[in-house]
Tab-separated table of C-alpha atoms in Angstrom:
chain	number	residue	atom	x	y	z
A	3	MET	CA	-8.152	-85.669	160.582
A	4	SER	CA	-4.820	-84.668	162.122
A	5	GLY	CA	-3.360	-86.152	165.334
A	6	MET	CA	-3.893	-89.602	166.822
A	7	ARG	CA	-7.270	-90.972	167.866
A	8	VAL	CA	-7.409	-92.517	171.316
A	9	ALA	CA	-9.629	-95.250	172.651
A	10	GLY	CA	-11.533	-94.749	175.926
A	11	ASN	CA	-9.286	-97.007	177.997
A	12	ALA	CA	-9.161	-94.633	180.979
A	13	THR	CA	-12.830	-93.628	180.987
A	14	GLY	CA	-14.305	-96.860	179.674
A	15	MET	CA	-16.281	-94.761	177.165
A	16	ASP	CA	-16.813	-95.705	173.450
A	17	ILE	CA	-15.263	-92.486	172.207
A	18	ASP	CA	-15.393	-93.543	168.542
A	19	GLN	CA	-19.172	-94.003	168.749
A	20	ILE	CA	-19.602	-90.759	170.700
A	21	VAL	CA	-17.655	-88.743	168.106
A	22	SER	CA	-19.561	-90.462	165.295
A	23	ASP	CA	-22.893	-89.510	166.875
A	24	LEU	CA	-21.742	-85.940	167.432
A	25	MET	CA	-20.610	-85.650	163.820
A	26	LYS	CA	-23.991	-86.918	162.583
A	27	ALA	CA	-25.544	-83.928	164.267
A	28	GLU	CA	-22.864	-81.626	162.870
A	29	ARG	CA	-23.455	-83.028	159.339
A	30	GLN	CA	-27.145	-82.087	159.237
A	31	PRO	CA	-26.576	-78.750	157.433
A	32	LEU	CA	-24.402	-80.556	154.862
A	33	ASN	CA	-27.110	-83.185	154.346
A	34	LYS	CA	-29.592	-80.379	153.767
A	35	MET	CA	-27.316	-78.807	151.142
A	36	GLU	CA	-26.919	-82.185	149.404
A	37	GLN	CA	-30.701	-82.568	149.338
A	38	ASP	CA	-31.086	-79.045	147.966
A	39	LYS	CA	-28.578	-79.842	145.214
A	40	THR	CA	-30.424	-83.041	144.312
A	41	LYS	CA	-33.707	-81.148	144.116
A	42	ILE	CA	-32.161	-78.524	141.815
A	43	GLU	CA	-30.781	-81.285	139.555
A	44	TRP	CA	-34.238	-82.883	139.411
A	45	GLU	CA	-35.764	-79.527	138.529
A	46	ARG	CA	-33.124	-78.974	135.821
A	47	ASP	CA	-33.867	-82.388	134.298
A	48	ALA	CA	-37.624	-81.795	134.455
A	49	TYR	CA	-37.252	-78.555	132.482
A	50	ARG	CA	-35.026	-80.261	129.930
A	51	ASP	CA	-37.658	-82.975	129.465
A	52	VAL	CA	-40.179	-80.233	128.724
A	53	ASN	CA	-37.864	-78.832	126.056
A	54	LYS	CA	-37.537	-82.283	124.496
A	55	GLN	CA	-41.319	-82.500	124.251
A	56	PHE	CA	-41.500	-79.066	122.636
A	57	LEU	CA	-38.765	-80.112	120.198
A	58	GLU	CA	-40.799	-83.169	119.148
A	59	LEU	CA	-43.775	-80.924	118.437
A	60	ASP	CA	-41.509	-78.484	116.579
A	61	ASN	CA	-40.212	-81.304	114.359
A	62	LEU	CA	-43.769	-82.299	113.460
A	63	ALA	CA	-44.514	-78.651	112.732
A	64	LEU	CA	-41.959	-78.767	109.917
A	65	ASP	CA	-44.080	-81.303	108.020
A	66	MET	CA	-47.076	-79.037	108.466
A	67	LYS	CA	-45.374	-76.334	106.381
A	68	LEU	CA	-44.360	-78.486	103.411
A	69	ASP	CA	-46.289	-78.645	100.149
A	70	ARG	CA	-45.807	-82.393	99.964
A	71	THR	CA	-47.799	-82.859	103.170
A	72	TYR	CA	-50.931	-81.423	101.572
A	73	GLN	CA	-50.257	-82.081	97.894
A	74	SER	CA	-49.108	-85.684	98.273
A	75	LYS	CA	-50.183	-87.733	95.277
A	76	GLU	CA	-50.874	-91.427	94.869
A	77	ALA	CA	-50.423	-93.301	91.602
A	78	SER	CA	-51.830	-96.668	90.555
A	79	ALA	CA	-51.403	-98.463	87.241
A	80	THR	CA	-53.450	-101.075	85.439
A	81	GLY	CA	-51.785	-104.143	83.975
A	82	SER	CA	-48.221	-105.319	84.563
A	83	ALA	CA	-46.283	-103.290	81.995
A	84	VAL	CA	-45.731	-100.228	84.196
A	85	THR	CA	-45.673	-99.272	87.855
A	86	ALA	CA	-45.728	-95.617	88.898
A	87	GLU	CA	-45.072	-93.317	91.831
A	88	ALA	CA	-46.299	-89.738	91.912
A	89	SER	CA	-44.532	-86.708	93.351
A	90	SER	CA	-46.411	-83.711	94.727
A	91	ASN	CA	-45.942	-82.052	91.305
A	92	ALA	CA	-47.901	-84.696	89.427
A	93	GLY	CA	-51.226	-83.570	88.075
A	94	GLU	CA	-54.319	-85.491	89.031
A	95	GLY	CA	-55.864	-87.531	86.218
A	96	ARG	CA	-55.418	-90.571	83.962
A	97	TYR	CA	-52.355	-91.158	81.798
A	98	ASN	CA	-51.900	-93.804	79.109
A	99	VAL	CA	-48.444	-95.357	78.836
A	100	GLU	CA	-47.512	-97.853	76.090
A	101	VAL	CA	-44.111	-99.571	76.362
A	102	THR	CA	-42.892	-100.714	72.946
A	103	GLN	CA	-39.343	-101.693	73.936
A	104	LEU	CA	-37.561	-102.386	77.241
A	105	ALA	CA	-34.059	-101.130	77.920
A	106	SER	CA	-31.430	-103.845	77.814
A	107	ALA	CA	-27.708	-104.042	78.501
A	108	ALA	CA	-24.972	-104.762	75.949
A	109	TYR	CA	-23.305	-108.142	76.286
A	110	ASN	CA	-20.661	-110.285	74.615
A	111	ILE	CA	-20.800	-114.062	74.866
A	112	SER	CA	-18.462	-116.822	73.689
A	113	GLU	CA	-19.303	-117.888	70.146
A	114	SER	CA	-18.994	-121.588	70.968
A	115	LYS	CA	-18.467	-123.867	73.924
A	116	LEU	CA	-14.966	-123.532	75.316
A	117	SER	CA	-14.557	-127.258	75.956
A	118	ALA	CA	-15.713	-128.356	72.490
A	119	ASP	CA	-12.214	-129.070	71.122
A	120	ARG	CA	-10.645	-130.163	74.412
A	121	SER	CA	-9.973	-133.689	75.672
A	122	GLU	CA	-11.171	-132.626	79.156
A	123	LYS	CA	-13.815	-130.122	80.222
A	124	LEU	CA	-12.504	-126.648	81.000
A	125	ASP	CA	-11.800	-126.026	84.689
A	126	PRO	CA	-12.232	-122.277	85.337
A	127	ASN	CA	-10.352	-122.578	88.638
A	128	ASP	CA	-7.223	-124.174	87.157
A	129	ASP	CA	-4.157	-122.238	85.962
A	130	ILE	CA	-4.550	-120.431	82.655
A	131	GLY	CA	-1.133	-121.738	81.552
A	132	THR	CA	-2.385	-125.293	82.060
A	133	GLN	CA	-5.801	-124.739	80.489
A	134	PHE	CA	-4.584	-122.631	77.539
A	135	ALA	CA	-1.067	-123.506	76.398
A	136	GLU	CA	-0.816	-120.435	74.174
A	137	TRP	CA	-0.955	-118.227	77.287
A	138	ALA	CA	1.745	-120.039	79.250
A	139	ASP	CA	3.540	-116.676	79.645
A	140	GLY	CA	0.407	-114.721	80.664
A	141	GLY	CA	-0.643	-111.514	78.984
A	142	SER	CA	-2.439	-108.167	79.291
A	143	PHE	CA	-5.376	-106.408	77.674
A	144	THR	CA	-7.460	-103.247	78.096
A	145	ILE	CA	-11.260	-103.034	78.208
A	146	THR	CA	-12.869	-99.678	77.398
A	147	THR	CA	-16.496	-98.721	78.153
A	148	SER	CA	-18.464	-95.495	78.480
A	149	GLU	CA	-17.513	-95.538	82.175
A	150	GLY	CA	-13.749	-95.676	81.556
A	151	GLU	CA	-10.962	-98.053	80.665
A	152	HIS	CA	-8.844	-100.489	82.643
A	153	GLU	CA	-5.755	-102.554	81.849
A	154	PHE	CA	-5.712	-106.152	83.072
A	155	THR	CA	-2.621	-108.321	83.455
A	156	PHE	CA	-2.746	-112.056	84.101
A	157	ASP	CA	-0.064	-114.635	84.801
A	158	SER	CA	0.034	-118.251	83.761
A	159	ASP	CA	-0.842	-119.382	87.296
A	160	ASP	CA	-3.978	-117.198	87.443
A	161	SER	CA	-7.257	-118.971	86.794
A	162	LEU	CA	-9.969	-117.956	84.335
A	163	ASN	CA	-12.216	-117.096	87.299
A	164	ASP	CA	-9.453	-114.878	88.711
A	165	VAL	CA	-9.389	-112.823	85.503
A	166	LEU	CA	-13.186	-112.604	85.264
A	167	LYS	CA	-13.387	-111.515	88.916
A	168	ASP	CA	-10.832	-108.753	88.233
A	169	ILE	CA	-12.910	-107.519	85.296
A	170	SER	CA	-16.110	-107.408	87.394
A	171	GLY	CA	-14.387	-105.476	90.154
A	172	ALA	CA	-12.569	-102.934	87.984
A	173	GLY	CA	-15.270	-100.257	88.179
A	174	ILE	CA	-15.879	-99.950	84.428
A	175	GLY	CA	-19.465	-101.229	84.555
A	176	VAL	CA	-18.837	-104.784	83.306
A	177	ARG	CA	-19.959	-108.072	84.854
A	178	ALA	CA	-17.899	-111.081	83.722
A	179	PHE	CA	-18.523	-114.753	84.499
A	180	TYR	CA	-18.150	-118.305	83.184
A	181	ASP	CA	-21.200	-120.579	83.228
A	182	GLU	CA	-20.353	-124.272	83.491
A	183	SER	CA	-23.631	-125.482	81.991
A	184	ALA	CA	-23.392	-123.229	78.935
A	185	ASP	CA	-19.602	-123.679	78.892
A	186	LYS	CA	-19.249	-120.073	77.822
A	187	VAL	CA	-17.965	-116.757	79.148
A	188	MET	CA	-20.242	-113.739	79.249
A	189	LEU	CA	-19.320	-110.063	79.600
A	190	GLU	CA	-22.349	-107.882	80.342
A	191	ARG	CA	-22.668	-104.140	80.862
A	192	SER	CA	-24.117	-103.268	84.268
A	193	GLU	CA	-26.082	-100.313	82.865
A	194	THR	CA	-28.772	-100.597	80.235
A	195	GLY	CA	-29.347	-98.498	77.131
A	196	ASP	CA	-27.748	-97.656	73.825
A	197	ARG	CA	-25.062	-95.340	75.142
A	198	VAL	CA	-22.282	-95.256	72.504
A	199	ASP	CA	-21.790	-95.591	68.773
A	200	GLY	CA	-20.117	-98.914	68.069
A	201	ASP	CA	-19.047	-101.511	70.631
A	202	GLU	CA	-19.937	-100.804	74.271
A	203	MET	CA	-16.991	-102.975	75.342
A	204	SER	CA	-13.879	-102.710	73.199
A	205	PHE	CA	-10.752	-104.855	73.703
A	206	THR	CA	-7.223	-103.653	72.946
A	207	GLY	CA	-3.667	-104.660	73.826
A	208	ASP	CA	-1.341	-107.552	73.037
A	209	GLY	CA	-3.430	-109.907	75.112
A	210	ALA	CA	-6.801	-108.918	73.620
A	211	ALA	CA	-6.686	-112.187	71.655
A	212	PHE	CA	-7.230	-113.978	74.997
A	213	LEU	CA	-10.726	-112.507	74.970
A	214	THR	CA	-11.506	-112.574	71.260
A	215	ASP	CA	-9.773	-115.768	70.083
A	216	THR	CA	-9.345	-117.956	73.163
A	217	LEU	CA	-12.675	-117.091	74.848
A	218	GLY	CA	-14.469	-116.344	71.551
A	219	LEU	CA	-15.886	-112.961	72.650
A	220	ASN	CA	-16.531	-111.674	69.114
A	221	ASN	CA	-20.277	-111.120	68.942
A	222	GLU	CA	-21.292	-108.175	71.076
A	223	ARG	CA	-24.988	-107.395	71.202
A	224	GLY	CA	-25.433	-103.683	71.794
A	225	GLY	CA	-27.643	-102.219	74.513
A	226	ALA	CA	-31.102	-100.939	73.695
A	227	ASP	CA	-33.048	-97.963	75.042
A	228	ALA	CA	-36.518	-98.237	76.519
A	229	VAL	CA	-39.156	-96.764	74.181
A	230	PHE	CA	-42.643	-95.756	75.278
A	231	ASN	CA	-45.553	-93.572	74.205
A	232	TYR	CA	-46.938	-91.180	76.799
A	233	GLY	CA	-50.473	-89.862	76.676
A	234	ASP	CA	-53.098	-90.332	74.051
A	235	GLY	CA	-51.108	-88.701	71.257
A	236	ASP	CA	-47.965	-89.646	69.353
A	237	PHE	CA	-45.527	-88.658	72.093
A	238	GLU	CA	-42.666	-91.187	71.920
A	239	ILE	CA	-39.932	-91.019	74.562
A	240	THR	CA	-36.713	-93.023	74.864
A	241	SER	CA	-34.771	-93.796	78.037
A	242	HIS	CA	-31.449	-95.527	78.674
A	243	ASP	CA	-33.051	-97.177	81.721
A	244	ASN	CA	-36.297	-98.955	82.435
A	245	ASN	CA	-37.547	-96.024	84.440
A	246	TYR	CA	-38.320	-92.470	83.499
A	247	THR	CA	-39.761	-89.411	85.227
A	248	VAL	CA	-42.260	-87.309	83.322
A	249	ASN	CA	-44.802	-84.755	84.554
A	250	GLY	CA	-44.115	-85.656	88.210
A	251	LEU	CA	-44.575	-89.384	87.554
A	252	ASP	CA	-41.763	-91.850	88.196
A	253	LEU	CA	-42.478	-94.679	85.750
A	254	THR	CA	-40.853	-98.114	85.908
A	255	PHE	CA	-41.152	-100.453	82.900
A	256	HIS	CA	-41.454	-104.208	83.414
A	257	GLU	CA	-42.601	-105.533	80.041
A	258	THR	CA	-43.923	-104.324	76.705
A	259	GLY	CA	-47.586	-103.452	76.731
A	260	SER	CA	-50.000	-100.719	77.774
A	261	SER	CA	-51.002	-99.432	81.191
A	262	THR	CA	-53.235	-96.668	82.459
A	263	VAL	CA	-51.824	-94.645	85.352
A	264	ASN	CA	-54.296	-92.960	87.694
A	265	VAL	CA	-53.060	-90.060	89.861
A	266	THR	CA	-55.145	-88.935	92.816
A	267	ASN	CA	-54.553	-86.601	95.732
A	268	ASN	CA	-53.423	-88.652	98.760
A	269	VAL	CA	-55.850	-87.132	101.234
A	270	ASP	CA	-55.215	-89.863	103.814
A	271	GLY	CA	-51.498	-89.004	103.943
A	272	ALA	CA	-52.226	-85.342	104.644
A	273	LEU	CA	-54.897	-86.222	107.189
A	274	GLU	CA	-52.452	-88.503	109.001
A	275	LYS	CA	-49.791	-85.770	109.247
A	276	ILE	CA	-52.301	-83.261	110.602
A	277	THR	CA	-53.758	-85.676	113.172
A	278	ASP	CA	-50.241	-86.700	114.262
A	279	PHE	CA	-49.467	-83.053	114.965
A	280	VAL	CA	-52.735	-82.543	116.841
A	281	ASN	CA	-52.229	-85.732	118.865
A	282	LYS	CA	-48.708	-84.679	119.888
A	283	TYR	CA	-50.044	-81.248	120.878
A	284	ASN	CA	-52.796	-82.870	122.965
A	285	GLU	CA	-50.268	-85.182	124.604
A	286	ILE	CA	-48.019	-82.270	125.561
A	287	ILE	CA	-50.722	-80.043	127.023
A	288	GLU	CA	-52.090	-82.971	129.031
A	289	GLU	CA	-48.708	-83.917	130.494
A	290	LEU	CA	-47.593	-80.351	131.136
A	291	GLY	CA	-50.980	-79.430	132.553
A	292	GLU	CA	-50.615	-82.238	135.066
A	293	LYS	CA	-47.093	-81.080	135.949
A	294	LEU	CA	-48.233	-77.501	136.468
A	295	ASN	CA	-51.044	-78.590	138.793
A	296	GLU	CA	-49.112	-81.305	140.624
A	297	ARG	CA	-48.746	-80.453	144.317
A	298	LYS	CA	-45.414	-80.763	146.053
A	299	ASN	CA	-45.203	-83.512	148.647
A	300	ARG	CA	-43.295	-81.761	151.411
A	301	ASP	CA	-43.153	-84.928	153.492
A	302	TYR	CA	-40.642	-86.418	151.062
A	303	ASP	CA	-37.224	-84.804	150.747
A	304	PRO	CA	-34.460	-86.232	148.531
A	305	LEU	CA	-32.736	-89.161	150.216
A	306	THR	CA	-29.198	-88.870	151.526
A	307	GLU	CA	-26.679	-91.582	150.671
A	308	ASP	CA	-26.924	-92.973	154.215
A	309	GLN	CA	-30.697	-93.182	153.881
A	310	LYS	CA	-30.425	-94.966	150.519
A	311	ASP	CA	-28.002	-97.497	152.009
A	312	ALA	CA	-30.680	-98.459	154.532
A	313	MET	CA	-33.422	-98.954	151.900
A	314	GLU	CA	-34.270	-101.433	149.133
A	315	ASP	CA	-34.203	-100.329	145.488
A	316	ASP	CA	-37.992	-100.399	145.090
A	317	GLU	CA	-38.367	-98.366	148.282
A	318	ILE	CA	-35.950	-95.763	146.936
A	319	GLU	CA	-37.843	-95.614	143.634
A	320	LYS	CA	-41.217	-95.099	145.350
A	321	TRP	CA	-39.769	-92.486	147.700
A	322	GLU	CA	-38.169	-90.480	144.907
A	323	GLU	CA	-41.370	-90.648	142.869
A	324	GLU	CA	-43.112	-88.814	145.702
A	325	ALA	CA	-40.171	-86.459	146.286
A	326	LYS	CA	-40.167	-85.368	142.625
A	327	LYS	CA	-43.782	-84.267	142.620
A	328	GLY	CA	-44.471	-80.604	142.022
A	329	LEU	CA	-41.085	-79.696	140.523
A	330	LEU	CA	-42.822	-77.592	137.842
A	331	GLN	CA	-45.849	-76.553	139.872
A	332	GLY	CA	-47.255	-73.235	138.662
A	333	ASP	CA	-44.281	-72.440	136.386
A	334	SER	CA	-45.095	-69.182	134.612
A	335	VAL	CA	-42.997	-69.852	131.485
A	336	ILE	CA	-44.658	-73.189	130.749
A	337	SER	CA	-48.168	-72.031	131.643
A	338	GLY	CA	-47.631	-68.951	129.460
A	339	ALA	CA	-46.567	-71.140	126.535
A	340	LEU	CA	-49.645	-73.363	126.860
A	341	SER	CA	-51.854	-70.298	126.979
A	342	GLN	CA	-50.256	-68.805	123.850
A	343	MET	CA	-50.511	-72.064	121.901
A	344	ARG	CA	-54.141	-72.456	122.930
A	345	GLY	CA	-54.797	-68.940	121.687
A	346	SER	CA	-53.155	-69.699	118.327
A	347	TRP	CA	-55.682	-72.450	117.615
A	348	TYR	CA	-58.540	-69.979	118.220
A	349	ASN	CA	-57.101	-67.261	115.971
A	350	LYS	CA	-58.372	-66.469	112.522
A	351	VAL	CA	-55.749	-66.517	109.793
A	352	GLU	CA	-56.312	-63.915	107.107
A	353	ASN	CA	-55.174	-65.423	103.793
A	354	ASP	CA	-56.217	-65.851	100.181
A	355	GLY	CA	-57.499	-69.394	100.739
A	356	ALA	CA	-60.989	-70.671	101.385
A	357	PHE	CA	-60.415	-71.311	105.104
A	358	ASN	CA	-59.422	-68.887	107.849
A	359	HIS	CA	-60.433	-70.800	110.996
A	360	LEU	CA	-59.821	-74.347	112.194
A	361	SER	CA	-63.487	-75.041	112.796
A	362	GLN	CA	-64.035	-74.786	109.034
A	363	ILE	CA	-61.859	-77.860	108.447
A	364	GLY	CA	-63.129	-79.939	111.379
A	365	ILE	CA	-60.713	-79.081	114.191
A	366	GLU	CA	-62.159	-77.584	117.379
A	367	THR	CA	-61.304	-77.274	121.057
A	368	SER	CA	-62.903	-79.784	123.413
A	369	SER	CA	-65.940	-78.420	125.263
A	370	ASN	CA	-64.855	-80.296	128.420
A	371	TYR	CA	-62.885	-77.846	130.569
A	372	ARG	CA	-61.060	-80.756	132.183
A	373	ASP	CA	-59.365	-81.456	128.838
A	374	ARG	CA	-57.328	-78.252	129.306
A	375	GLY	CA	-57.930	-77.075	125.733
A	376	LYS	CA	-57.345	-80.339	123.893
A	377	LEU	CA	-58.251	-80.407	120.225
A	378	GLU	CA	-60.796	-82.716	118.620
A	379	VAL	CA	-60.608	-83.668	114.946
A	380	ASP	CA	-63.643	-84.426	112.803
A	381	GLU	CA	-61.837	-86.619	110.266
A	382	ASP	CA	-64.712	-86.632	107.772
A	383	LYS	CA	-64.849	-82.833	107.725
A	384	LEU	CA	-61.047	-82.545	107.524
A	385	ARG	CA	-60.928	-85.084	104.679
A	386	ALA	CA	-63.597	-83.158	102.817
A	387	ALA	CA	-61.646	-79.900	103.228
A	388	LEU	CA	-58.453	-81.521	101.950
A	389	THR	CA	-60.311	-82.971	98.990
A	390	GLU	CA	-61.961	-79.644	98.210
A	391	ASP	CA	-58.912	-77.391	98.554
A	392	ALA	CA	-55.733	-78.848	100.067
A	393	ASP	CA	-53.786	-75.673	99.336
A	394	SER	CA	-56.172	-73.602	101.455
A	395	VAL	CA	-55.750	-76.033	104.338
A	396	LYS	CA	-51.992	-75.585	104.015
A	397	ARG	CA	-52.328	-71.787	104.099
A	398	LEU	CA	-54.433	-71.963	107.247
A	399	PHE	CA	-51.642	-73.846	108.992
A	400	SER	CA	-48.518	-72.391	107.423
A	401	ASN	CA	-49.309	-69.072	105.753
A	402	ASP	CA	-46.120	-67.000	105.692
A	403	GLY	CA	-47.162	-63.614	106.968
A	404	GLU	CA	-47.268	-61.314	109.971
A	405	GLY	CA	-49.868	-60.756	112.659
A	406	GLU	CA	-53.300	-62.075	111.722
A	407	SER	CA	-52.023	-63.460	108.419
A	408	LYS	CA	-49.475	-65.787	110.034
A	409	GLY	CA	-50.413	-69.474	109.838
A	410	ILE	CA	-51.353	-71.334	113.030
A	411	VAL	CA	-48.351	-73.642	112.918
A	412	ARG	CA	-45.980	-70.719	112.426
A	413	GLN	CA	-47.525	-69.002	115.463
A	414	ILE	CA	-47.004	-72.173	117.510
A	415	GLU	CA	-43.423	-72.434	116.251
A	416	ASP	CA	-42.742	-68.908	117.523
A	417	THR	CA	-44.135	-69.826	120.938
A	418	ILE	CA	-42.067	-73.019	121.064
A	419	SER	CA	-38.890	-71.172	120.084
A	420	ASN	CA	-39.326	-68.461	122.707
A	421	THR	CA	-40.259	-70.981	125.392
A	422	ARG	CA	-37.339	-73.275	124.689
A	423	GLN	CA	-34.941	-70.330	124.854
A	424	SER	CA	-36.374	-69.263	128.222
A	425	ILE	CA	-36.093	-72.791	129.567
A	426	GLU	CA	-32.514	-73.113	128.307
A	427	ARG	CA	-31.585	-69.903	130.112
A	428	LYS	CA	-32.904	-71.469	133.298
A	429	ALA	CA	-32.014	-75.167	132.880
A	430	GLY	CA	-29.529	-75.300	129.984
A	431	LYS	CA	-29.256	-78.389	127.839
A	432	ASP	CA	-27.217	-81.593	128.013
A	433	THR	CA	-24.114	-79.932	126.534
A	434	SER	CA	-24.324	-76.739	128.624
A	435	LEU	CA	-21.764	-75.760	131.258
A	436	ASN	CA	-23.270	-75.092	134.674
A	437	GLN	CA	-22.075	-71.489	134.680
A	438	SER	CA	-24.163	-70.740	131.565
A	439	PHE	CA	-27.664	-71.192	133.056
A	440	THR	CA	-29.472	-70.211	136.250
A	441	LEU	CA	-29.949	-73.597	137.904
A	442	GLY	CA	-26.401	-74.568	136.966
A	443	ARG	CA	-25.028	-71.533	138.759
A	444	GLU	CA	-27.050	-72.514	141.830
A	445	ILE	CA	-25.441	-75.954	141.695
A	446	VAL	CA	-21.973	-74.413	141.422
A	447	ASN	CA	-22.731	-72.175	144.399
A	448	LEU	CA	-23.924	-75.125	146.467
A	449	ASP	CA	-20.850	-77.174	145.526
A	450	GLY	CA	-18.645	-74.367	146.850
A	451	ARG	CA	-20.583	-74.075	150.099
A	452	MET	CA	-20.548	-77.842	150.592
A	453	LEU	CA	-16.787	-77.981	150.051
A	454	LYS	CA	-16.204	-75.274	152.647
A	455	PHE	CA	-18.578	-76.938	155.102
A	456	GLN	CA	-16.781	-80.254	154.610
A	457	ASP	CA	-13.521	-78.561	155.606
A	458	ARG	CA	-15.269	-77.180	158.659
A	459	LEU	CA	-16.546	-80.644	159.608
A	460	THR	CA	-12.997	-81.984	159.435
A	461	GLN	CA	-11.868	-79.275	161.849
A	462	ILE	CA	-14.759	-79.977	164.208
A	463	GLU	CA	-14.039	-83.705	164.207
A	464	ASP	CA	-10.361	-83.026	164.935
A	465	ARG	CA	-11.415	-80.800	167.828
A	466	TYR	CA	-13.679	-83.473	169.317
A	467	TRP	CA	-10.907	-86.048	169.176
A	468	ALA	CA	-8.458	-83.603	170.710
A	469	GLU	CA	-10.868	-82.821	173.556
A	470	PHE	CA	-11.623	-86.454	174.289
A	471	GLY	CA	-7.927	-87.225	174.035
A	472	ALA	CA	-7.148	-84.556	176.622
A	473	MET	CA	-9.884	-85.932	178.877
A	474	GLU	CA	-8.507	-89.464	178.567
A	475	LYS	CA	-5.007	-88.233	179.390
A	476	ALA	CA	-6.210	-86.261	182.446
A	477	ILE	CA	-8.207	-89.191	183.842
A	478	GLN	CA	-5.321	-91.543	183.179
A	479	GLU	CA	-3.012	-89.246	185.219
A	480	MET	CA	-5.590	-89.047	188.056
A	481	ASN	CA	-5.852	-92.836	188.094
A	482	SER	CA	-2.067	-93.098	188.336
A	483	GLN	CA	-1.922	-90.648	191.271
A	484	SER	CA	-4.762	-92.444	193.060
A	485	SER	CA	-2.972	-95.740	192.674
A	486	TYR	CA	0.248	-94.238	194.034
A	487	ILE	CA	-1.501	-92.814	197.123
A	488	GLN	CA	-3.239	-96.104	197.866
A	489	GLN	CA	0.031	-97.977	197.707
A	490	ASN	CA	1.711	-95.527	200.206
A	491	PHE	CA	-1.122	-95.786	202.781
A	492	MET	CA	-0.976	-99.553	202.704
A	493	MET	CA	2.754	-99.577	203.588
């Protein structure tokens, strides 16, 4: 506000309160615009929540199109020699597996105890130069494995544990350590199997004698491959590791011996995925159906900031709960989407499988009209269909075709995609700029109108203060003249 504000000294009026009351009346249109903006923001957020729900259903729809959902296999093994996991490619049946040899890692261990010829027990944390006089000047050596080679240099003030730690951390697939009880050093390959001809860990360099002579690492035991027979015939397979994948089976070997692996179709896994999808669909149509039929409560407008300041938090929450009712009432895009999805569940799907309608696999629409088209699943019938022909169940849901040959889930995906695009054009998404969607442009328009109206309010308030200021000045002058006249008559 420009100019100086004046108190009502001449009139005795509380001009500040009068102007404040007048401006409250003048602000009413601005309050209405603020409430309109809040309502648009609520509507925008409500639409975005709908899109999030559709996205959740769309994500579940992806599982409904995958072979592994319907062809999931379960493997169990007798005995303790083998455990197994089955991929969707594994054939159902029984498989005999006989493990004749486990895979093992190459290792090299000190030939004798390192403290045997010493007056005091070896201290692996003491300086090498103190523990081993012949290495008072330090040294260097190179270790080569199938994973690479690395040169190590040690000084006289390094400890044995320092050197062994460097070897373990060099990235050449070797674990090195000293065991106090055994009083020996051990170098062990981190990967199992017979991987090279000759030594798996070779030592070279001027300081190689530190490993071979001083630490006695001269008796490497080479790694061994796992060996097993698969099936009833003479079908011997070797593996560098104690696991192997054959015919869709991931086998892990624990000991020598025989096991029988049974592979069955995991009907329960497929049933769970299908019921999860149906339950999410039912949840969405229930919630959106309620939103579409929810009546607006016209007695509750969004609160202004002044109104919120006069209320408690729980009062504000209850008020806004009523004010937000009916934001999506009768929305044609959402109601159209629910209608299309409901129709998809009724449709026949022409395909080469045994099933072309949901009722054949135990999924039907509720007969109660109040359920708004919810689906009901007969789990026994669905389990029987999956057991009989899981591939046909998959085709019913996800057949890749056009028109009547398109799977139910693919039809629903199309509806979700179109609906989400329509909603985004109206309400955008979290990363959208306001100018890029309909409700956002309404917000921008309101912001501009509110800014202009705020400027107008400033001008009006300045005018009120100027008018009251002029009135105060005029009355003050009249009071001065009256006082002057009274003084002259009394003389």
